[in-house]
Coordinates of C-alpha atoms in Angstrom, one line a residue:
X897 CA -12.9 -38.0 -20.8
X898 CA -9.7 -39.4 -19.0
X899 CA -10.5 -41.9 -16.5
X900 CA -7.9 -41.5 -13.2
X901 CA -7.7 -42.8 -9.6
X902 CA -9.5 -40.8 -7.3
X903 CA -8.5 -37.5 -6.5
X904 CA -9.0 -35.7 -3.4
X905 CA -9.9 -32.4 -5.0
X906 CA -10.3 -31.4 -8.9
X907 CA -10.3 -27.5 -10.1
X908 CA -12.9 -27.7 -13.3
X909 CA -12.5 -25.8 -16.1
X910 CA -8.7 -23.5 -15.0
X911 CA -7.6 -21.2 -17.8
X912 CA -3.9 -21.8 -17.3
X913 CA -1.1 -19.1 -19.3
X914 CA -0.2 -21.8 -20.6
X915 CA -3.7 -23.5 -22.6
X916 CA -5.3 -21.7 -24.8
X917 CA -8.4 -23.7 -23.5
X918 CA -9.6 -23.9 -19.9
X919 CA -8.2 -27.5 -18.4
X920 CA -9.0 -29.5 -15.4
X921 CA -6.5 -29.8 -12.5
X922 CA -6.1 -33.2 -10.5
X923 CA -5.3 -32.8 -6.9
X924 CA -3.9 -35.8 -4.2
X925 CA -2.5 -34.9 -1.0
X926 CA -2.1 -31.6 -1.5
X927 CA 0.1 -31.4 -5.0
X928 CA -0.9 -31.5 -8.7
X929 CA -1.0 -34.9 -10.1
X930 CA -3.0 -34.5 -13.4
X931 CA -3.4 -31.2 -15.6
X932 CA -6.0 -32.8 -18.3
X933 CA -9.0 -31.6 -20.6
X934 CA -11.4 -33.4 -18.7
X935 CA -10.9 -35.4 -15.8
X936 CA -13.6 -38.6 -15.2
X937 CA -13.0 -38.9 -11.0
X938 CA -15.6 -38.8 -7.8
X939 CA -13.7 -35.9 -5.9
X940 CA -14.2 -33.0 -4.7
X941 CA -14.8 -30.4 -7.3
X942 CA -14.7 -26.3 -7.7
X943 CA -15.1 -24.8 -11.1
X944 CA -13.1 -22.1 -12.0
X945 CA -15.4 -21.1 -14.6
X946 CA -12.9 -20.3 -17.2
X947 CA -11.2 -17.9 -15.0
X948 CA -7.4 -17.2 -15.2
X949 CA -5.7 -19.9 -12.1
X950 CA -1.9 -18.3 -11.2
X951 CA 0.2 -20.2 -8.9
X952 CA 0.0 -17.0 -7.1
X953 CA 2.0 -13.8 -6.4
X954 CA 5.7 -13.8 -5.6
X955 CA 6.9 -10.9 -2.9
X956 CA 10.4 -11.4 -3.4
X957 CA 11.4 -8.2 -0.9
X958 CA 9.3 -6.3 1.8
X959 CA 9.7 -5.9 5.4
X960 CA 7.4 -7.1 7.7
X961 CA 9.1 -5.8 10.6
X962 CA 8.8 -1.8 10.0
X963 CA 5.6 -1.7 8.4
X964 CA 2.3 0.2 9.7
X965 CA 4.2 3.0 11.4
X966 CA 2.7 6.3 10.1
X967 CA 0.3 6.4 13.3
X968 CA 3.8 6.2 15.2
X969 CA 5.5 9.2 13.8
X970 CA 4.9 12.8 12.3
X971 CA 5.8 11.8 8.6
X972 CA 7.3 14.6 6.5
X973 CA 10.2 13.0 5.8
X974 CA 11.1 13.2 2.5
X975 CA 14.8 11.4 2.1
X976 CA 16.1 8.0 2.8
X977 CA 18.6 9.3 5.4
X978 CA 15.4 11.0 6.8
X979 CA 13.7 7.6 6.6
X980 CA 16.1 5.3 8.3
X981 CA 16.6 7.8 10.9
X982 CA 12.7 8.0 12.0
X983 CA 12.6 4.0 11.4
X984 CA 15.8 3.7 13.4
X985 CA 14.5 5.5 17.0
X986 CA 11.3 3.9 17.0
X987 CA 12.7 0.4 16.8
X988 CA 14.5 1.0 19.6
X989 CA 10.8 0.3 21.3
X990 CA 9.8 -2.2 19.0
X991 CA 8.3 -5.3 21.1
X992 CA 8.1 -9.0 19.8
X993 CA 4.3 -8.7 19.9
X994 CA 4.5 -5.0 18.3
X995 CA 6.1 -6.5 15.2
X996 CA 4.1 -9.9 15.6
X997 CA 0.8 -7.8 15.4
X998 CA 2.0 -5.4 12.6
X999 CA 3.4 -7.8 10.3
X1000 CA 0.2 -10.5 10.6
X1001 CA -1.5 -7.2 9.3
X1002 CA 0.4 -6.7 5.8
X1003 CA 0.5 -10.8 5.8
X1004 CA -2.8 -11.1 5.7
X1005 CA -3.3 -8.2 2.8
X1006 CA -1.0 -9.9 0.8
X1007 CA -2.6 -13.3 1.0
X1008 CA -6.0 -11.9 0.4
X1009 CA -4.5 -10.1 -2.7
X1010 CA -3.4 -13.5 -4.1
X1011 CA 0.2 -13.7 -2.6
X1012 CA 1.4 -17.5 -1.8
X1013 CA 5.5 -16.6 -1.5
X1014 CA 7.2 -14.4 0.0
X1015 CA 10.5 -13.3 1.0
X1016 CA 11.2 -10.2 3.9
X1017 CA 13.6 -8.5 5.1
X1018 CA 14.4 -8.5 9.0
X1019 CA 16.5 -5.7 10.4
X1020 CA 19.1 -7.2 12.6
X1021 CA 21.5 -4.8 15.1
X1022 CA 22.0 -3.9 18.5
X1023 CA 18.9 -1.8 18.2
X1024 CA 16.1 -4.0 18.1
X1025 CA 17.9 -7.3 18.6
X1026 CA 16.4 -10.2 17.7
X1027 CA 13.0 -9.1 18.5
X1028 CA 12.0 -8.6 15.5
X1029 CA 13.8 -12.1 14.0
X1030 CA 11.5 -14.0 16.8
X1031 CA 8.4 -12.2 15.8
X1032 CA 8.5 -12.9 11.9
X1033 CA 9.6 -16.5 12.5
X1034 CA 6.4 -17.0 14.3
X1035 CA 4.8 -15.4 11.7
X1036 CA 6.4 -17.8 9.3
X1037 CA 4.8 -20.7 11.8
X1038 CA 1.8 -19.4 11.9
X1039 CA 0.6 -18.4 8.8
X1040 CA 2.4 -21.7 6.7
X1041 CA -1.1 -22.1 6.5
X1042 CA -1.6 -19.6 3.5
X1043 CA 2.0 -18.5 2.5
X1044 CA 5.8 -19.4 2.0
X1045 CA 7.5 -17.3 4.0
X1046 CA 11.5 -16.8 3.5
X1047 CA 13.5 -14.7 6.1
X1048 CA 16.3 -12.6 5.0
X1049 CA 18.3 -11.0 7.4
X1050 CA 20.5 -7.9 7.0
X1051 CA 21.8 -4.8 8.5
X1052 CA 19.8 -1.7 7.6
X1053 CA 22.3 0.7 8.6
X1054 CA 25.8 -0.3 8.4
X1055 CA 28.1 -3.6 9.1
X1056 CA 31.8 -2.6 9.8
X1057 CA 30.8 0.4 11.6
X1058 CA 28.2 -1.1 13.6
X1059 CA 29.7 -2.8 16.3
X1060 CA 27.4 -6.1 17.6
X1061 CA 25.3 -6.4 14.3
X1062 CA 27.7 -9.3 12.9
X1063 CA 27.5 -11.1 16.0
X1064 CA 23.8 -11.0 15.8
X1065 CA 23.8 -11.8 12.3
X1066 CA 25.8 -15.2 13.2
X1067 CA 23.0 -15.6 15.3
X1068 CA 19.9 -15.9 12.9
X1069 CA 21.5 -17.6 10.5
X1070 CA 22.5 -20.0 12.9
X1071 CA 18.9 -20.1 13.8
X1072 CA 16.4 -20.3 10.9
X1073 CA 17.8 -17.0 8.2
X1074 CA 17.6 -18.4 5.2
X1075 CA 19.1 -15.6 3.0
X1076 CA 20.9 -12.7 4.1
X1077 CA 21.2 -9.3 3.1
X1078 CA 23.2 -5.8 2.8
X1079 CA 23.0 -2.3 2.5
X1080 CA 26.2 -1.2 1.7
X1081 CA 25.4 2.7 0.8
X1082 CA 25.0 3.1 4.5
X1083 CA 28.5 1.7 5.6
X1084 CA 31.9 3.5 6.1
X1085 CA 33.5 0.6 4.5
X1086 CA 30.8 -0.1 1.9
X1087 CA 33.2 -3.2 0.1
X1088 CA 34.4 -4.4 3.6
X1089 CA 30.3 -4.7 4.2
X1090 CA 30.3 -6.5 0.6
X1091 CA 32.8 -8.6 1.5
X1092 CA 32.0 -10.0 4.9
X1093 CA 28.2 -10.8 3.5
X1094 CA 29.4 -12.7 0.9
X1095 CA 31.1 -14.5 3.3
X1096 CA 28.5 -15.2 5.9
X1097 CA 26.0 -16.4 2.6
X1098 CA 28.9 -18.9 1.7
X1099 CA 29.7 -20.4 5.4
X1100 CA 25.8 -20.7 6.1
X1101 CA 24.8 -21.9 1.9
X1102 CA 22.0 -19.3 1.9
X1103 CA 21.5 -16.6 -1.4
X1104 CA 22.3 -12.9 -1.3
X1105 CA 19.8 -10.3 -1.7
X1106 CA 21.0 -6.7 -1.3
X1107 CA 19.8 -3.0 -1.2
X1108 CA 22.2 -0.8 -3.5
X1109 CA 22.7 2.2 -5.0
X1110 CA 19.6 3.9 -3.9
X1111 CA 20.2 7.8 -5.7
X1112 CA 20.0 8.6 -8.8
X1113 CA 24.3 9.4 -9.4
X1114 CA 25.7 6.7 -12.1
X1115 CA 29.0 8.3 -11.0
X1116 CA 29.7 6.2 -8.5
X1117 CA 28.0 2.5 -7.5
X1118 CA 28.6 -0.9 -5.6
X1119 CA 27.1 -2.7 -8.5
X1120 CA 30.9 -3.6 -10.1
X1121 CA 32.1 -4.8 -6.7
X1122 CA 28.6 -6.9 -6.6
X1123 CA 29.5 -8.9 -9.9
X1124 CA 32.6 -9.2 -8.9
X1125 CA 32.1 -10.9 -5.6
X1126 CA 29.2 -13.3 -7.4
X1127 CA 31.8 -14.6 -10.2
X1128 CA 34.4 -14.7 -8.3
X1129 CA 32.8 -17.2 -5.4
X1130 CA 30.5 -18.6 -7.7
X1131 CA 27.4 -17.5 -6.7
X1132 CA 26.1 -16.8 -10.1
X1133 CA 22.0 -16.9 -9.7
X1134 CA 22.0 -17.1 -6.0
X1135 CA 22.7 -12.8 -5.8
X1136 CA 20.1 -10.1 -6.3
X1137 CA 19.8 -6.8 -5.7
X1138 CA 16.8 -4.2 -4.9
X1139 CA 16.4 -0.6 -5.6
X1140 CA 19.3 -0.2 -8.3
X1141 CA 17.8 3.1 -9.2
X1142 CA 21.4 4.3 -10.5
X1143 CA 20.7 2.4 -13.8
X1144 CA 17.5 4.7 -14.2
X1145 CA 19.8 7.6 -14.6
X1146 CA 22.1 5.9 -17.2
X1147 CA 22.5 6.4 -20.8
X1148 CA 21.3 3.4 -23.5
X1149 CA 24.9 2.7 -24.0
X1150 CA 26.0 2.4 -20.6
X1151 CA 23.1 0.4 -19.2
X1152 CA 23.7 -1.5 -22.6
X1153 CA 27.0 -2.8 -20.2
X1154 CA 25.3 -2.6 -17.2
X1155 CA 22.8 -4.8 -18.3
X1156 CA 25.4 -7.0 -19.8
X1157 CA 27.4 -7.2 -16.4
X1158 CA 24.2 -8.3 -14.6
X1159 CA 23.4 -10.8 -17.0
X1160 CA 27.3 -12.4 -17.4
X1161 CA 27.2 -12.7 -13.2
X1162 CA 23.9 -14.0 -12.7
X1163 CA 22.9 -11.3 -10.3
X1164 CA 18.8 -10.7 -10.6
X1165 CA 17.2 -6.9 -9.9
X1166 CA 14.6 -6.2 -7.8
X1167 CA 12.6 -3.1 -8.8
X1168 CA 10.2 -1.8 -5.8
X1169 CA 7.8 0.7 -7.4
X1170 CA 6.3 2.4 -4.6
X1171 CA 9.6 3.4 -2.7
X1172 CA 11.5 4.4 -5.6
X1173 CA 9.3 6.9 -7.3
X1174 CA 8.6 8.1 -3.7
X1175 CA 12.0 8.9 -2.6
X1176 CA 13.9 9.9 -5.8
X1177 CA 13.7 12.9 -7.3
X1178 CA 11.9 14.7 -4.5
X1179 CA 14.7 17.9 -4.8
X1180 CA 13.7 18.6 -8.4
X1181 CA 11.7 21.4 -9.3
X1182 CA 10.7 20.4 -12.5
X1183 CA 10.9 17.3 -15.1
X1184 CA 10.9 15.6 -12.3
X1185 CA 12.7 11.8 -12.4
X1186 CA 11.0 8.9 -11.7
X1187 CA 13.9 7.1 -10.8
X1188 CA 12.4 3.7 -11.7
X1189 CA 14.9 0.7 -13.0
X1190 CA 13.0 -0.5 -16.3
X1191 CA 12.7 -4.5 -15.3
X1192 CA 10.6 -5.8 -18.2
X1193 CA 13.8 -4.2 -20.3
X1194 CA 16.3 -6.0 -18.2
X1195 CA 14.3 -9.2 -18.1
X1196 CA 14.2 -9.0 -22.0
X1197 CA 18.4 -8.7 -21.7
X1198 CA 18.1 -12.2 -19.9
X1199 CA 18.3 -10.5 -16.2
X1200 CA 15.8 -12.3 -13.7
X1201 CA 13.8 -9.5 -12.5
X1202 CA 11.3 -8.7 -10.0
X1203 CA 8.8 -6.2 -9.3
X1204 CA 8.4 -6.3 -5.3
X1205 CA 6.3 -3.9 -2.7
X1206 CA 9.4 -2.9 -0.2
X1207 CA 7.2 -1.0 2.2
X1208 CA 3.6 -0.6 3.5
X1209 CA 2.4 2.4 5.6
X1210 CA 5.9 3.9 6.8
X1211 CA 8.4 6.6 6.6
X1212 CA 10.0 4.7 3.2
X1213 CA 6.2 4.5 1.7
X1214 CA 3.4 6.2 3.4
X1215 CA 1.1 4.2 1.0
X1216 CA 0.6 0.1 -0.1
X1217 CA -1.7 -2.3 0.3
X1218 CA 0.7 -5.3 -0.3
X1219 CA -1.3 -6.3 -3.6
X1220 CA 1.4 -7.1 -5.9
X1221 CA -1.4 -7.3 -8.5
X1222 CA -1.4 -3.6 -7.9
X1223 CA 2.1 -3.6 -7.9
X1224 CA 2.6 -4.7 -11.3
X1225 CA -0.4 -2.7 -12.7
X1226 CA 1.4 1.0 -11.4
X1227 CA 5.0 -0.4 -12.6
X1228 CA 3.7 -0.8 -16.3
X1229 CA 1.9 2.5 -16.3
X1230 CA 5.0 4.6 -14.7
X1231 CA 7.5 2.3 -16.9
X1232 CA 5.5 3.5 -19.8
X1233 CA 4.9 -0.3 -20.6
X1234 CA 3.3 -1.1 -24.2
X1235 CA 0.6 -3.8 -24.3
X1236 CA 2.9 -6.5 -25.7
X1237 CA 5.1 -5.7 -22.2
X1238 CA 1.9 -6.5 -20.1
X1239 CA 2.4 -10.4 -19.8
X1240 CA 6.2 -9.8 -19.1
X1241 CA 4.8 -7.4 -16.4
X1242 CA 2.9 -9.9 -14.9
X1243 CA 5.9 -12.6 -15.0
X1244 CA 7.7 -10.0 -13.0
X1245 CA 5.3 -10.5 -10.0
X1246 CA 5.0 -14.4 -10.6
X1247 CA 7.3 -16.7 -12.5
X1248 CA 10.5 -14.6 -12.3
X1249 CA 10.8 -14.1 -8.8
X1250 CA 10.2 -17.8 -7.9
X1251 CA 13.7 -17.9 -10.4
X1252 CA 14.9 -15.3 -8.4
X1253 CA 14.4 -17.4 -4.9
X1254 CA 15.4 -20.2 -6.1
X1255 CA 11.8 -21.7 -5.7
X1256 CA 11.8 -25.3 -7.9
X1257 CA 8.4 -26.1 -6.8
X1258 CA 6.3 -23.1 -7.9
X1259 CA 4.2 -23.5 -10.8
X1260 CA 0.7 -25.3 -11.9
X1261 CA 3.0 -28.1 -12.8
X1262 CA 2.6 -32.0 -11.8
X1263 CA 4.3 -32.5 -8.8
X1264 CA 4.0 -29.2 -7.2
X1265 CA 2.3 -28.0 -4.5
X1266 CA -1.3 -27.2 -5.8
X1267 CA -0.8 -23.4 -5.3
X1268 CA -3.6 -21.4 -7.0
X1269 CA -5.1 -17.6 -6.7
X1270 CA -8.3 -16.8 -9.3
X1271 CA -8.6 -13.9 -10.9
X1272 CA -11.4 -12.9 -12.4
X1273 CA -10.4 -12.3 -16.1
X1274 CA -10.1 -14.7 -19.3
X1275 CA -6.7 -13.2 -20.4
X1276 CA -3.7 -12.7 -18.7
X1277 CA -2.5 -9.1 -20.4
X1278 CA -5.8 -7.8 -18.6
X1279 CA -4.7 -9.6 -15.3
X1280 CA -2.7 -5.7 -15.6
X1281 CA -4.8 -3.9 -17.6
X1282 CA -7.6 -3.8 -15.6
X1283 CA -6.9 -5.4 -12.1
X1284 CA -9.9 -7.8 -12.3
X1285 CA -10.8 -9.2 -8.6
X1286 CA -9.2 -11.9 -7.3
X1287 CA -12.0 -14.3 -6.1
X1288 CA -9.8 -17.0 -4.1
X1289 CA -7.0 -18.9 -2.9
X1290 CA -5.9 -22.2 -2.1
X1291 CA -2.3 -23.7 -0.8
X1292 CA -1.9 -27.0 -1.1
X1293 CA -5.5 -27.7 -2.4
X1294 CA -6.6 -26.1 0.8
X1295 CA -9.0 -22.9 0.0
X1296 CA -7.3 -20.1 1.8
X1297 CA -10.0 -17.0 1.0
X1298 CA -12.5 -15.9 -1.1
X1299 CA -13.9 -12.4 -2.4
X1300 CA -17.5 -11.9 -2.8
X1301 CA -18.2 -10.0 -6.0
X1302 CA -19.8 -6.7 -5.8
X1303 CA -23.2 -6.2 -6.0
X1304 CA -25.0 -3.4 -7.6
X1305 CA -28.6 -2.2 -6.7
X1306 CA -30.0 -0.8 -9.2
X1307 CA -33.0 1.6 -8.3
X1308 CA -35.0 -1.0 -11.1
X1309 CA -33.9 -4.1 -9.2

């Protein structure tokens, strides 16, 4: 036994991904300042019981803003021109309390699911203002509590030929946006869009993160014009992009270069299970696509990669939970994952996304904010294999939930 100065709180007995044995974790004003064996200290203590400890989930791209809407319209949409349309008229009624209320809904899903960082996008146009901007920084105030929450603003449906939106975009970086983003598909000018966001992320020192070619055509793409920008402005690991479901439809050799491209300008891929598999390949009649990026394939190229939840309960994804737990568990069965692929899988809901954001202090690491979710599992490849339960949370040392395990009555009990 180690003898230390006092601690205000020690975790007993964490399996870490990195011991092979369970350790104990030393926490003083809210970070990690000892990861030892055995720590000999009068403190507070809660034992893990040889249960997994993560530094929790990383959402690296949902949206707070639009989600909870299938009471709101009658869904049997089945495009994403369909989707923006329906998502577009009713934001036009969107309130600041309407969003506040909605969002605080998914946020507290996800922090109950084990998520401690997160990063969402918020819609900015003439359309719904900066309602929704006001209502998700609140959120961000309010729930600091349980969860790092990032806002990145972008225009969902066009930039050059949107009259207003930059303007307003000026306005929320100016006042608290601390990435922006783009969605170039659904501009007349779709490198003019490019262009100008690039800009705007250089003048305000914030990271990119983008939705791009969402269809399943390799014919055409932004993604050159992407790496392009990112060398030439040197914004090499500050860019990512979400959806990219074009390189699902490529053949080896040409995501071969694809994946080389990505990888020689820094730009990370987002891959959001739920909406992709949901909104490609709904025309076919049979062998159906799945339209699904392979991320833990990229990753292994030396691409930072995420798997993220995009949307929860609307037109874009009339399903979700915000577990990213979940998240990661469907991925690797639809991306036909192989058991040696399942810890990668997990990293693709934890340690690669805080790359992705930029986050330096994420980690069970000394010096870092003591972050931790338990799951209820001995090995990290079942963490996916079997979606244990996870029993609690804590930011900054402070517990932020906890699951009661299920309890069976047995007719002999």
């Amino acid at each position: 036994m180690t003898a230390q100065t006092a601690f205000d709180l020690i975790f007993r007995n964490a399996l870490l991904r990195s011991s092979a044995t369970p350790v104990d974790i030393g926490v003083k004003g809210g970070r990690i300042v000892a990861i030892e064996p055995r720590l000999a200290c009068e403190a507070v203590e809660i034992d893990v019981g040889g249960r997994l400890a993560l530094p929790g989930f990383v959402e690296t791209h949902i949206h707070l803003d639009k989600a909870c809407l299938l009471d709101r319209c009658e869904h049997n949409h089945g495009s994403l021109g369909d989707a923006i349309r329906a998502v577009s008229a009713m934001k036009r009624d969107f309130s600041v309390d309407d969003v506040y209320a909605r969002g605080a809904k998914v946020l507290e899903r996800a922090i109950v699911h084990g998520t401690t960082r997160m990063r969402t996008h918020v819609e900015i146009d003439p359309r719904i203002g900066l309602r929704s901007f006001e209502a998700v920084k609140a959120l961000k105030r309010d729930y600091a509590w349980a969860i790092d929450l990032s806002l990145c603003v972008f225009p969902q449906e066009g930039l050059t030929n949107d009259p207003g939106s930059d303007e307003l975009l000026v306005q929320t970086l100016r006042a608290g946006g601390e990435a922006i983003g783009g969605c170039p598909y659904t501009d007349t000018d779709p490198n003019a869009h490019l262009d100008r966001i690039f800009d705007l992320a250089q003048e305000f020192d914030v990271d990119v993160d983008l939705h791009l070619d969402f269809d399943l055509d390799p014919s055409w793409w932004h993604l050159d014009e992407v790496c392009r920008q990112t060398e030439q402005r040197h914004y090499q690991g500050r860019v990512a992009i979400g959806h990219a479901t074009k390189l699902s439809a490529l053949p080896p050799e040409r995501l071969k270069a694809a994946a080389a491209q990505l990888a020689k300008a820094g730009v990370a891929v987002t891959v959001l299970p739920a909406t992709d598999l949901y909104l490609m390949g709904r025309e076919a009649t049979h062998n159906t696509p799945r339209g699904l990026t392979l991320a833990h394939k990229l990753a292994g190229d030396g691409i930072v990669c995420s798997v993220a939840t995009n949307n929860v309960l609307n037109p874009f994804t009339p399903f979700g939970d915000a577990s990213l737990l979940r998240m990661a568990n469907f991925y690797a069965n639809v991306a036909h994952a192989s058991v040696s692929d399942f810890d990668t899988c997990l990293d693709l809901v934890t340690e690669l996304p805080a790359r992705l954001m930029n986050l330096n202090d994420y980690g069970i690491k000394l010096g870092n904010p003591a972050d931790l979710v338990v799951l209820d599992t001995q090995d990290s490849r079942f963490a996916i294999a079997e979606l244990p339960d996870i029993v609690m949370g804590f930011k900054s040392g402070r517990q932020t939930f906890e699951r009661q395990r299920p309890t069976l009555f047995s007719p002999r009990s």
